[in-house]
Coordinates of N, CA and C in Angstrom, one line a residue:
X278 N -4.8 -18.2 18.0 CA -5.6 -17.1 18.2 C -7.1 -17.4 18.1
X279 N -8.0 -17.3 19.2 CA -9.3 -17.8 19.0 C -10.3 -16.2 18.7
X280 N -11.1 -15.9 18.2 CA -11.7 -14.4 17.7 C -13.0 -15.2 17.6
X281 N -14.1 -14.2 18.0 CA -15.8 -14.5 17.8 C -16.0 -13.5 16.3
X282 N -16.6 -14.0 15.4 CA -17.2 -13.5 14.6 C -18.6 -14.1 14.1
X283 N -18.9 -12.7 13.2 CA -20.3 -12.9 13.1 C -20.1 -12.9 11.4
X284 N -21.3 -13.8 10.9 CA -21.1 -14.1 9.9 C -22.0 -13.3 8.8
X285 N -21.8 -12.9 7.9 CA -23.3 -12.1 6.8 C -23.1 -12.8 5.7
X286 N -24.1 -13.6 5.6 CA -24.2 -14.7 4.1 C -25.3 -13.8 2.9
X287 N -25.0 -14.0 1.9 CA -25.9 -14.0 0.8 C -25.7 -12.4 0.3
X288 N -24.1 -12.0 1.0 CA -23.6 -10.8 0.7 C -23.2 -10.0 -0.6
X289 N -23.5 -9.1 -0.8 CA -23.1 -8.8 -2.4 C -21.7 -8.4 -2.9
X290 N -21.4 -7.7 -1.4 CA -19.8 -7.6 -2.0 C -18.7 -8.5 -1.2
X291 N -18.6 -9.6 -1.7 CA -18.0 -10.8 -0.6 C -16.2 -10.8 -0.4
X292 N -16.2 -11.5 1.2 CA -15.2 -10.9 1.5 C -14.9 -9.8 2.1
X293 N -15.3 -9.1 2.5 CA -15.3 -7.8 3.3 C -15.3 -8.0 4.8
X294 N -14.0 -7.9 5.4 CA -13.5 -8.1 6.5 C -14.1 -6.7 7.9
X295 N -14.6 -6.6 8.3 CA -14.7 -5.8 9.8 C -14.5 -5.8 11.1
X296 N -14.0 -5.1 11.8 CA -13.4 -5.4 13.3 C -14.3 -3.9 14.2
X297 N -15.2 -4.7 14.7 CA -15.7 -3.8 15.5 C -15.7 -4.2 16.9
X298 N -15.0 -3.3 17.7 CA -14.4 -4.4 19.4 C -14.1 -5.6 19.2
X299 N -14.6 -6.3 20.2 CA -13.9 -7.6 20.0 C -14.8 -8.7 19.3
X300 N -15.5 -8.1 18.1 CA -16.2 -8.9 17.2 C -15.6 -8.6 16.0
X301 N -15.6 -9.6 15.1 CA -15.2 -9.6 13.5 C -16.4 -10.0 12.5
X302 N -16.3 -9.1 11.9 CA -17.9 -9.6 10.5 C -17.0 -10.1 9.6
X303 N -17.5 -11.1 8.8 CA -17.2 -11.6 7.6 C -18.0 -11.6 6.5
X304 N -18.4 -11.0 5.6 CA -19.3 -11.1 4.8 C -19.2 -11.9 3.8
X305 N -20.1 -13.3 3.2 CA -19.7 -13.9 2.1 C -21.0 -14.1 1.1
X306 N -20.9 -14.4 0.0 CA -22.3 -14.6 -0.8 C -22.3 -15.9 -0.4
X307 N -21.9 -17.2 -0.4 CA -22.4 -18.4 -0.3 C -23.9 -18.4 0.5
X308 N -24.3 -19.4 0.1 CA -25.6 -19.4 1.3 C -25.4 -20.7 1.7
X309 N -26.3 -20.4 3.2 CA -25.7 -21.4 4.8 C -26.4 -22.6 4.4
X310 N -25.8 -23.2 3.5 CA -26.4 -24.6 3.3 C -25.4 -25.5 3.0
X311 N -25.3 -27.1 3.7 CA -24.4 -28.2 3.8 C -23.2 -27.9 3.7
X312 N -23.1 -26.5 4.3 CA -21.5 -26.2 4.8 C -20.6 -25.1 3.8
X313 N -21.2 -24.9 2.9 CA -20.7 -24.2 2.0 C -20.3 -22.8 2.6
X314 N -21.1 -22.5 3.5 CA -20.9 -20.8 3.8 C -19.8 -21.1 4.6
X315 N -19.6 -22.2 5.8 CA -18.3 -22.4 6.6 C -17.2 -22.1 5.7
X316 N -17.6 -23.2 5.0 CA -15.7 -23.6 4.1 C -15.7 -22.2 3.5
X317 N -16.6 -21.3 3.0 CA -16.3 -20.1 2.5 C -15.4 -19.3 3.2
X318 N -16.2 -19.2 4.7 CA -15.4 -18.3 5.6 C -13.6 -19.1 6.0
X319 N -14.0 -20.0 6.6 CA -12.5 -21.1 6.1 C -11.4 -20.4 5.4
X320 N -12.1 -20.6 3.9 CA -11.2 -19.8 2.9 C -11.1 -18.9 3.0
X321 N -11.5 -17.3 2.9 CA -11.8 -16.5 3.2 C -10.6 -15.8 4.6
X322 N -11.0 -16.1 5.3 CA -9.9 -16.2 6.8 C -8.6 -16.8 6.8
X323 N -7.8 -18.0 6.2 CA -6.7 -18.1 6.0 C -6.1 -17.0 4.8
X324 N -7.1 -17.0 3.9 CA -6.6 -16.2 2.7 C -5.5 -14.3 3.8
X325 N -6.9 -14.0 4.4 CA -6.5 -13.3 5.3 C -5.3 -13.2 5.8
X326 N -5.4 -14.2 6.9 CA -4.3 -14.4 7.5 C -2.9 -15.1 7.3
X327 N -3.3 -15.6 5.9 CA -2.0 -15.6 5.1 C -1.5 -17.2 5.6
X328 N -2.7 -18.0 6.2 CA -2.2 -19.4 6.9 C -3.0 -20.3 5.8
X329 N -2.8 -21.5 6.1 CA -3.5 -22.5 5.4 C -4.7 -22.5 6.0
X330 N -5.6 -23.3 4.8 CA -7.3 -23.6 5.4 C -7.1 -24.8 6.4
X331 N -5.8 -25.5 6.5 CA -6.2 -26.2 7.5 C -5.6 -25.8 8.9
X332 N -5.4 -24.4 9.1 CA -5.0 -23.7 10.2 C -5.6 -23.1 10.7
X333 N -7.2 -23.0 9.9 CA -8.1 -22.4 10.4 C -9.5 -23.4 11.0
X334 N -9.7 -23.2 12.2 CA -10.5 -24.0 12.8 C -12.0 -23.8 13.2
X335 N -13.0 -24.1 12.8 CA -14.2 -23.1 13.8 C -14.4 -24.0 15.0
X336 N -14.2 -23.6 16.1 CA -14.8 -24.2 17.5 C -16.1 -24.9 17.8
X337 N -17.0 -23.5 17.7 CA -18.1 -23.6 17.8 C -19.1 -22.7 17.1
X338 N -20.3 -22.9 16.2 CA -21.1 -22.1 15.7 C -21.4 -22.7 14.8
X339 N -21.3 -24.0 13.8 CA -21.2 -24.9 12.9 C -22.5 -24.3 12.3
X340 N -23.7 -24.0 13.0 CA -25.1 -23.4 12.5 C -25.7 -22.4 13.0
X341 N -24.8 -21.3 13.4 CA -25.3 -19.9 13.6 C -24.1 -19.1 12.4
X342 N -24.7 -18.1 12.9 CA -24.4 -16.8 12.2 C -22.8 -16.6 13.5
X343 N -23.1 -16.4 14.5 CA -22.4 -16.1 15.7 C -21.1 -17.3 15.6
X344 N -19.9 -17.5 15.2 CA -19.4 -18.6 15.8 C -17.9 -18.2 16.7
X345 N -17.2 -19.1 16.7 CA -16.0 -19.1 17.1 C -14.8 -19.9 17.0
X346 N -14.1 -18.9 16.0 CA -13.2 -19.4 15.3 C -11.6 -19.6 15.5
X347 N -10.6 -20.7 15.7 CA -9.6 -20.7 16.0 C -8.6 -20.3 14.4
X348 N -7.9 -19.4 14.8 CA -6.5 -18.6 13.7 C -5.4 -19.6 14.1
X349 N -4.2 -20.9 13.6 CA -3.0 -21.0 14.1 C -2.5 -20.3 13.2
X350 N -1.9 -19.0 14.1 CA -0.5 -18.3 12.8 C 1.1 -18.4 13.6
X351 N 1.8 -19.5 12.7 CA 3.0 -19.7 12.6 C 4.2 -18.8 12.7
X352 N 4.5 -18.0 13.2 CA 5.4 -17.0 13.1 C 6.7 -17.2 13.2

């Protein structure tokens, strides 16, 4: 499952999932520095979806806010 989401760093109440159309917010406190905010969302998003962090992929966005992320969920 590939989904675009938008990322909100330096959030206070982290982890707070939203689906508005076909965008998803994630909000995390890490801040967007040498990757930490990725692996946040990473974690964050398997936690989610109940897969492992190495089922979760980001495509493209590695340095925006904007990216695009692959979900493999196993069923």
């Amino acid at each position: 499952m590939k989904s675009r989401y938008h990322v909100t760093v330096r959030f206070s109440a982290d982890g707070r999932i939203e689906v508005a159309g076909d965008e998803i917010t994630v909000s995390i406190k890490s801040q967007p520095e040498r990757g930490s905010a990725n692996r946040e969302l990473v974690k964050r998003l398997a936690g989610h979806f109940g897969v492992s962090e190495q089922n979760v992929r980001i495509l493209s966005g590695l340095a925006s806010r904007k990216k695009i992320v692959e979900v493999i969920v196993i069923a």
